[in-house]
CSV table of C-alpha atoms in Angstrom, one decimal:
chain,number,residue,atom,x,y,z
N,15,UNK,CA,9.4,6.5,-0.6
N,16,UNK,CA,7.0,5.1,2.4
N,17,UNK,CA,7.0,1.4,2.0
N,18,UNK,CA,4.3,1.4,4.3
N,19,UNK,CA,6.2,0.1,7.4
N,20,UNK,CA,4.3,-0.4,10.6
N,21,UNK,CA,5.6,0.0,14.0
N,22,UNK,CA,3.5,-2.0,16.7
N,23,UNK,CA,3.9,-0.3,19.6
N,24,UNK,CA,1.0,-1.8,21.6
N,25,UNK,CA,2.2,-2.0,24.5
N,26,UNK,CA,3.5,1.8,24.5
N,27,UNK,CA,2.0,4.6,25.9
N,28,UNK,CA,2.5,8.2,26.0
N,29,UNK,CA,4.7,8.6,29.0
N,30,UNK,CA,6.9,5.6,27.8
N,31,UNK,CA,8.5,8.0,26.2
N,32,UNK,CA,10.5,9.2,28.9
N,33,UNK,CA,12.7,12.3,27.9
N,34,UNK,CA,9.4,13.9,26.1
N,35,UNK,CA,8.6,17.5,25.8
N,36,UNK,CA,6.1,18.5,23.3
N,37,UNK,CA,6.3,16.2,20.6
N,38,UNK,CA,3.8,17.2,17.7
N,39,UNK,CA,2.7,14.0,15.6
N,40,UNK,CA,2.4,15.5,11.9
N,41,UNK,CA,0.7,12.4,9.2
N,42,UNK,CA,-1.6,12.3,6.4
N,43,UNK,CA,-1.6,9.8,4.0
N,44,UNK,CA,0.4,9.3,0.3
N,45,UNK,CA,0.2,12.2,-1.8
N,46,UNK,CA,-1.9,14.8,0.5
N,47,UNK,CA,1.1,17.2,0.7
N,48,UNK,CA,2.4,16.0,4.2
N,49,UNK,CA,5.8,16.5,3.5
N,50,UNK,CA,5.4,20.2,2.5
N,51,UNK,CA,3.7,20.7,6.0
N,52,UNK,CA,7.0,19.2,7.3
N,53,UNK,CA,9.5,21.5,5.7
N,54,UNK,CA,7.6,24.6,6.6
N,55,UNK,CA,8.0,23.7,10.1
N,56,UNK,CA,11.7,22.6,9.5
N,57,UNK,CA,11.7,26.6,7.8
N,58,UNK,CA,10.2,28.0,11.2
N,59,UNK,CA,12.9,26.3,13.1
N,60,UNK,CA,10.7,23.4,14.6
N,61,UNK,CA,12.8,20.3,14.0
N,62,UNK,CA,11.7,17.4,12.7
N,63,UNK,CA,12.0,14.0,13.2
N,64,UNK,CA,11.0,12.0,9.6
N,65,UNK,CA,9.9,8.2,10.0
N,66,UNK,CA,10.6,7.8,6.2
N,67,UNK,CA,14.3,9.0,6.6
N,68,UNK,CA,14.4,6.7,9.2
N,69,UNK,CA,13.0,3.7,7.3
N,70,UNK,CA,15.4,4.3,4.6
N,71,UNK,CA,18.3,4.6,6.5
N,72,UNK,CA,17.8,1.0,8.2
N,73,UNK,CA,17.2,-0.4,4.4
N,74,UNK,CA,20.8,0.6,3.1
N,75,UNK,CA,23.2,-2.0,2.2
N,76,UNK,CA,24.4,-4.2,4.5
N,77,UNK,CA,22.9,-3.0,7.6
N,78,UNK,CA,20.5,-6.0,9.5
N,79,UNK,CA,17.3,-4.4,8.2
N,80,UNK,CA,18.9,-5.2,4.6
N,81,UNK,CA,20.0,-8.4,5.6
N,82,UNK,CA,16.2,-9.6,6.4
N,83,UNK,CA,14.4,-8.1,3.5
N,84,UNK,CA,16.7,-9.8,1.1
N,85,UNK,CA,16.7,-12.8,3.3
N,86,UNK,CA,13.1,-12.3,2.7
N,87,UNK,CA,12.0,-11.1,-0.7
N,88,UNK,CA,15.4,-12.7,-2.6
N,89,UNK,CA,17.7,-10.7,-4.4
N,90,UNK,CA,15.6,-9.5,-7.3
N,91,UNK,CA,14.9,-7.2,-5.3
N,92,UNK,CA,18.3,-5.8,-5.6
N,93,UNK,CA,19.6,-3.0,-7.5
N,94,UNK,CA,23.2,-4.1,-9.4
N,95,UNK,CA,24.8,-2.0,-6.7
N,96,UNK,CA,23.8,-3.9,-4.1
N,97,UNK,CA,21.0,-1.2,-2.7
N,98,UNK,CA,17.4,-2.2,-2.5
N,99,UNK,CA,15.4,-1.1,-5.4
N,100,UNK,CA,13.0,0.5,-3.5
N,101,UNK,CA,9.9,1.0,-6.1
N,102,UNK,CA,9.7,-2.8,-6.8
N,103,UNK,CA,9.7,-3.6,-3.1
N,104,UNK,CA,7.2,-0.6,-3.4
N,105,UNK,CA,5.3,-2.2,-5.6
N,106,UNK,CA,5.3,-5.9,-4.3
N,107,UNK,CA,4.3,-5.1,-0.7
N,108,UNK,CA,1.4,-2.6,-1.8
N,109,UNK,CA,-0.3,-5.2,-3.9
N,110,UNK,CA,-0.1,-7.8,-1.1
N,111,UNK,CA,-0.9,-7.3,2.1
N,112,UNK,CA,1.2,-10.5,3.8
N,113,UNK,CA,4.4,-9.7,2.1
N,114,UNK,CA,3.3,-5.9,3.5
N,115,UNK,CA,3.1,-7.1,6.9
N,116,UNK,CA,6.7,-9.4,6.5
N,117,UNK,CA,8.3,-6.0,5.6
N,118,UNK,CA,6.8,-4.6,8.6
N,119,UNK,CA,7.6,-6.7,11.1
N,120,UNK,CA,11.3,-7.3,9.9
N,121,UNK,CA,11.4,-3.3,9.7
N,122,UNK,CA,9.9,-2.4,12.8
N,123,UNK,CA,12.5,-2.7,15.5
N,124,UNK,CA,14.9,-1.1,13.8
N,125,UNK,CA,12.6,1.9,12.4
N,126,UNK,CA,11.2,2.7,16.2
N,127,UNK,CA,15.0,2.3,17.7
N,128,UNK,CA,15.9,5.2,15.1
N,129,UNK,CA,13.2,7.6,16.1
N,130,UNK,CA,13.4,7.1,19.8
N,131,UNK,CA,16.9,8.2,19.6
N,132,UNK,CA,16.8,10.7,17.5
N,133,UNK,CA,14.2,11.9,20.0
N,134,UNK,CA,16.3,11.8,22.6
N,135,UNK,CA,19.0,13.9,20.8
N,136,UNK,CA,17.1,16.4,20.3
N,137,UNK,CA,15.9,16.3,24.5
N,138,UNK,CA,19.4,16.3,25.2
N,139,UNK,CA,19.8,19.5,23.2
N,140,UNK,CA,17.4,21.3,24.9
N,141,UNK,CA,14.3,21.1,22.5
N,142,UNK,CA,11.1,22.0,23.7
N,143,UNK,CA,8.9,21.2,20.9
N,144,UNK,CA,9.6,18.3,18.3
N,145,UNK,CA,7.6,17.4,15.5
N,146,UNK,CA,7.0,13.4,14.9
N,147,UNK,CA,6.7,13.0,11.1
N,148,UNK,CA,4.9,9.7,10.7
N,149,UNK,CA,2.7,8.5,7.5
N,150,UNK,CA,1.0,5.5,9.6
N,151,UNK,CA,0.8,7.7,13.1
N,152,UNK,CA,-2.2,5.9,13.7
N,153,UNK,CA,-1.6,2.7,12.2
N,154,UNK,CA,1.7,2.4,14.3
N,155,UNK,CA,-0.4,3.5,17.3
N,156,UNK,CA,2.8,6.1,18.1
N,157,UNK,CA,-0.8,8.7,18.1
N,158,UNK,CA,-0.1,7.7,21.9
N,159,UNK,CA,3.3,9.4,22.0
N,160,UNK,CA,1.9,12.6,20.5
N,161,UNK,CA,-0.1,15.8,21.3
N,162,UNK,CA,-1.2,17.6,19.8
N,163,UNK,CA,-1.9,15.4,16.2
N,164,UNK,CA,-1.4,17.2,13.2
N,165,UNK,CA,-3.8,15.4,10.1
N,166,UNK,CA,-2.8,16.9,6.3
N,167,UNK,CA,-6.2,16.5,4.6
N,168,UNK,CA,-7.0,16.4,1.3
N,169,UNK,CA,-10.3,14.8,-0.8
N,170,UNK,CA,-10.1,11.4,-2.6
N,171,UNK,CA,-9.9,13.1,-5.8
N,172,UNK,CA,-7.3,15.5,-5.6
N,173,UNK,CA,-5.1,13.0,-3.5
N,174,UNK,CA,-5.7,10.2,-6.6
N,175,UNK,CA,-4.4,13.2,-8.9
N,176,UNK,CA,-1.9,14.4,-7.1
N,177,UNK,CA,-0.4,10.8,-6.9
N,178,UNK,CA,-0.5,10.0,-10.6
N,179,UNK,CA,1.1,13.3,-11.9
N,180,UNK,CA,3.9,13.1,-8.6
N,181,UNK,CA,4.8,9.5,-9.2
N,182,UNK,CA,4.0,8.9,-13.4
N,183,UNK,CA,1.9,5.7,-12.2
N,184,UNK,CA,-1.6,4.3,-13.3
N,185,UNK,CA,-4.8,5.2,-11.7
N,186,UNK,CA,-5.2,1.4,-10.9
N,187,UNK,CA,-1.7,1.9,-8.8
N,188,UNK,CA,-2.3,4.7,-7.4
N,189,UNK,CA,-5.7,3.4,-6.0
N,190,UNK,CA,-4.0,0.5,-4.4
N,191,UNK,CA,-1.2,2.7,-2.8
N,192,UNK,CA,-3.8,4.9,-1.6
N,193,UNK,CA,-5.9,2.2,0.1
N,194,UNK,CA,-3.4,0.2,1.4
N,195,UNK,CA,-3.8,3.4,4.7
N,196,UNK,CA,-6.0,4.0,6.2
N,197,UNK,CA,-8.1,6.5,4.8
N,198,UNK,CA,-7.8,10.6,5.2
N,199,UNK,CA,-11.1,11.2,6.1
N,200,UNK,CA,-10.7,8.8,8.9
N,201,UNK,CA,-7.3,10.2,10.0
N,202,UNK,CA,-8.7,13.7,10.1
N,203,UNK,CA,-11.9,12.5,12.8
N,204,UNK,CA,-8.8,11.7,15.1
N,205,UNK,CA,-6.8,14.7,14.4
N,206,UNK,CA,-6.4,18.2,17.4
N,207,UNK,CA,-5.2,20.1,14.3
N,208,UNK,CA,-7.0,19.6,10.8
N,209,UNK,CA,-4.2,20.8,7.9
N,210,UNK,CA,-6.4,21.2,5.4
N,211,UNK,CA,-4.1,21.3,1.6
N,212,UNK,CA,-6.6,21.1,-0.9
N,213,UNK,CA,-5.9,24.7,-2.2
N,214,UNK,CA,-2.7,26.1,-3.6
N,215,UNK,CA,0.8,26.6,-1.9
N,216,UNK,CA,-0.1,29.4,-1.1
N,217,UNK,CA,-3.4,28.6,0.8
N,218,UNK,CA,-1.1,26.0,2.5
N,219,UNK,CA,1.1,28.9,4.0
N,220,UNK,CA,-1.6,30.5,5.1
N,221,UNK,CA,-3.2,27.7,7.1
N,222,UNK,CA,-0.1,27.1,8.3
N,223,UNK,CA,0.4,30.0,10.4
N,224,UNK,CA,-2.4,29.4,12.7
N,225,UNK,CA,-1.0,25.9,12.8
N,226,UNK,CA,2.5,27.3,14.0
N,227,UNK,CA,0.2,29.3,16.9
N,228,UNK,CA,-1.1,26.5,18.2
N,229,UNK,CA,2.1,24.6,18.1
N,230,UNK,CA,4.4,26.9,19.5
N,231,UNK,CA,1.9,27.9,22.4
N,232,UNK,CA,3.8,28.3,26.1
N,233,UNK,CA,4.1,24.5,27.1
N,234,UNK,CA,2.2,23.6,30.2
N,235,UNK,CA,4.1,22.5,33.5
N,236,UNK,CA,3.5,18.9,32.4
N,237,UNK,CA,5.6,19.1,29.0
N,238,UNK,CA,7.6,21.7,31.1
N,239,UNK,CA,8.9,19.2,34.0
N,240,UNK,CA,9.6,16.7,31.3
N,241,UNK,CA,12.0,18.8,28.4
N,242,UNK,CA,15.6,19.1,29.4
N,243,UNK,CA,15.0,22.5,31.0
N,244,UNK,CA,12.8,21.0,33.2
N,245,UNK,CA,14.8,17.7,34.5
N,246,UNK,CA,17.6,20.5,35.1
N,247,UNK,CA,15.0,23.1,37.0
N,248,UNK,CA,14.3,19.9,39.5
N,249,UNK,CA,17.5,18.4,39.4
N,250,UNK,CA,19.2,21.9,40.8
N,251,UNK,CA,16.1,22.0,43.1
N,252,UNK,CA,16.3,18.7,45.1
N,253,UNK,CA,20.3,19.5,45.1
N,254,UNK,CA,19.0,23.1,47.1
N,255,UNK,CA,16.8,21.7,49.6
N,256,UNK,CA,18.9,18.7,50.5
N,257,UNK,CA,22.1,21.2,51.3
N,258,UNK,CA,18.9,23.3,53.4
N,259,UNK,CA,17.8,20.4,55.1
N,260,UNK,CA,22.0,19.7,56.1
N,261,UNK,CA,21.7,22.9,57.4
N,262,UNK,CA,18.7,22.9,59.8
N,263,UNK,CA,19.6,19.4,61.5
């Protein structure tokens, strides 16, 4: 579950980065069907890195993310194992914008830590083309890291439905999950790629294959000097012409 962290990466900028190849942001917003966009690319063997996983992982027991938000929000918040129950944070921070924003900025650090390296993990392996899986891309301003932006689309009224029946919750809920982002029809006036999911599964895997075309495209010399294959191209190149120049003096 997105608890509707927020990275503030302000003063970041897309070549900040540093080991980046292609890195495709993928978002959309709660209940649009983002997450079946994710695992078709994980199916065409694109990986992927997932903010959510990422914000859960620094939310487990014991770890310093833990240690703040219980510091924070008391242990009621606490299942009797120990583990944060995660729908009544869920619940707390969507229906109040300052506790939303204490998550977030207790969150944050650890969240953008985890994705940068697991970004670099995959440059060290040789990937060419990563896909950034974030719900607030834009929010979090990591929309600079990105290119091309991926935006899963759907209208108000089929994202309201598909949010009630997914997560069992009232219409009065689901509104205030949904408008605690910002809004779809926003996100897709900034998106390169429009993904659009109101139709059936079906229709998705369809759309999705001229998505996949545009992803996978040859990467330009840009994205090519700065993947792994690249750093070792010029690496083996500057070795080369400082043996030639040995040579000629």
């Amino acid at each position: 579950m997105n608890l509707g962290w927020y990275w503030d990466s302000t003063h970041s900028n897309k070549k900040s980065i540093g080991p980046r190849m292609r890195i495709v942001g993928l978002t959309g917003g709660i209940g649009s069907g983002k997450s079946s966009v994710s695992n078709l690319f994980k199916a065409h063997g694109i990986p992927v890195v997932d903010a959510d996983v990422i914000a859960h992982d620094v939310l487990k027991k014991g770890t310093a993310g833990w240690k703040k938000v219980v510091a924070a929000f008391g242990e009621d918040i606490l299942l009797p194992d120990g583990e944060v129950d995660r729908p009544k944070l869920g619940r707390i921070v969507f229906s109040d914008p300052q506790k939303r924003q204490i998550l977030n900025r207790f969150l944050a650090p650890y969240i953008s830590s985890g994705i940068l390296l697991e970004v670099l993990k995959l440059w060290m392996k040789g990937c060419k083309i990563i896909v950034l899986d974030v719900p607030l891309l834009f929010e979090a301003k990591m929309d600079r890291w990105t290119n091309p932006i991926a935006v899963v689309w759907v209208d108000p009224e089929t994202q309201l439905h598909r949010l009630m029946a997914r997560d069992g919750t009232t219409e009065e809920d689901a509104k205030s999950r949904i408008n605690s982002q910002m809004s779809l029809d926003l996100k897709r006036t900034k998106a390169d790629i429009l993904i659009d999911n109101t139709g059936s599964l079906a229709d998705l895997n369809e759309n999705f294959q001229k998505v996949l075309v545009q992803v996978t495209r040859p990467l330009t010399w840009t994205e090519f000097a700065l993947s792994r294959q690249g750093a070792i191209v010029a690496s083996i190149s500057i070795f080369l012409g400082i043996i030639i120049c040995r040579k000629c003096l």
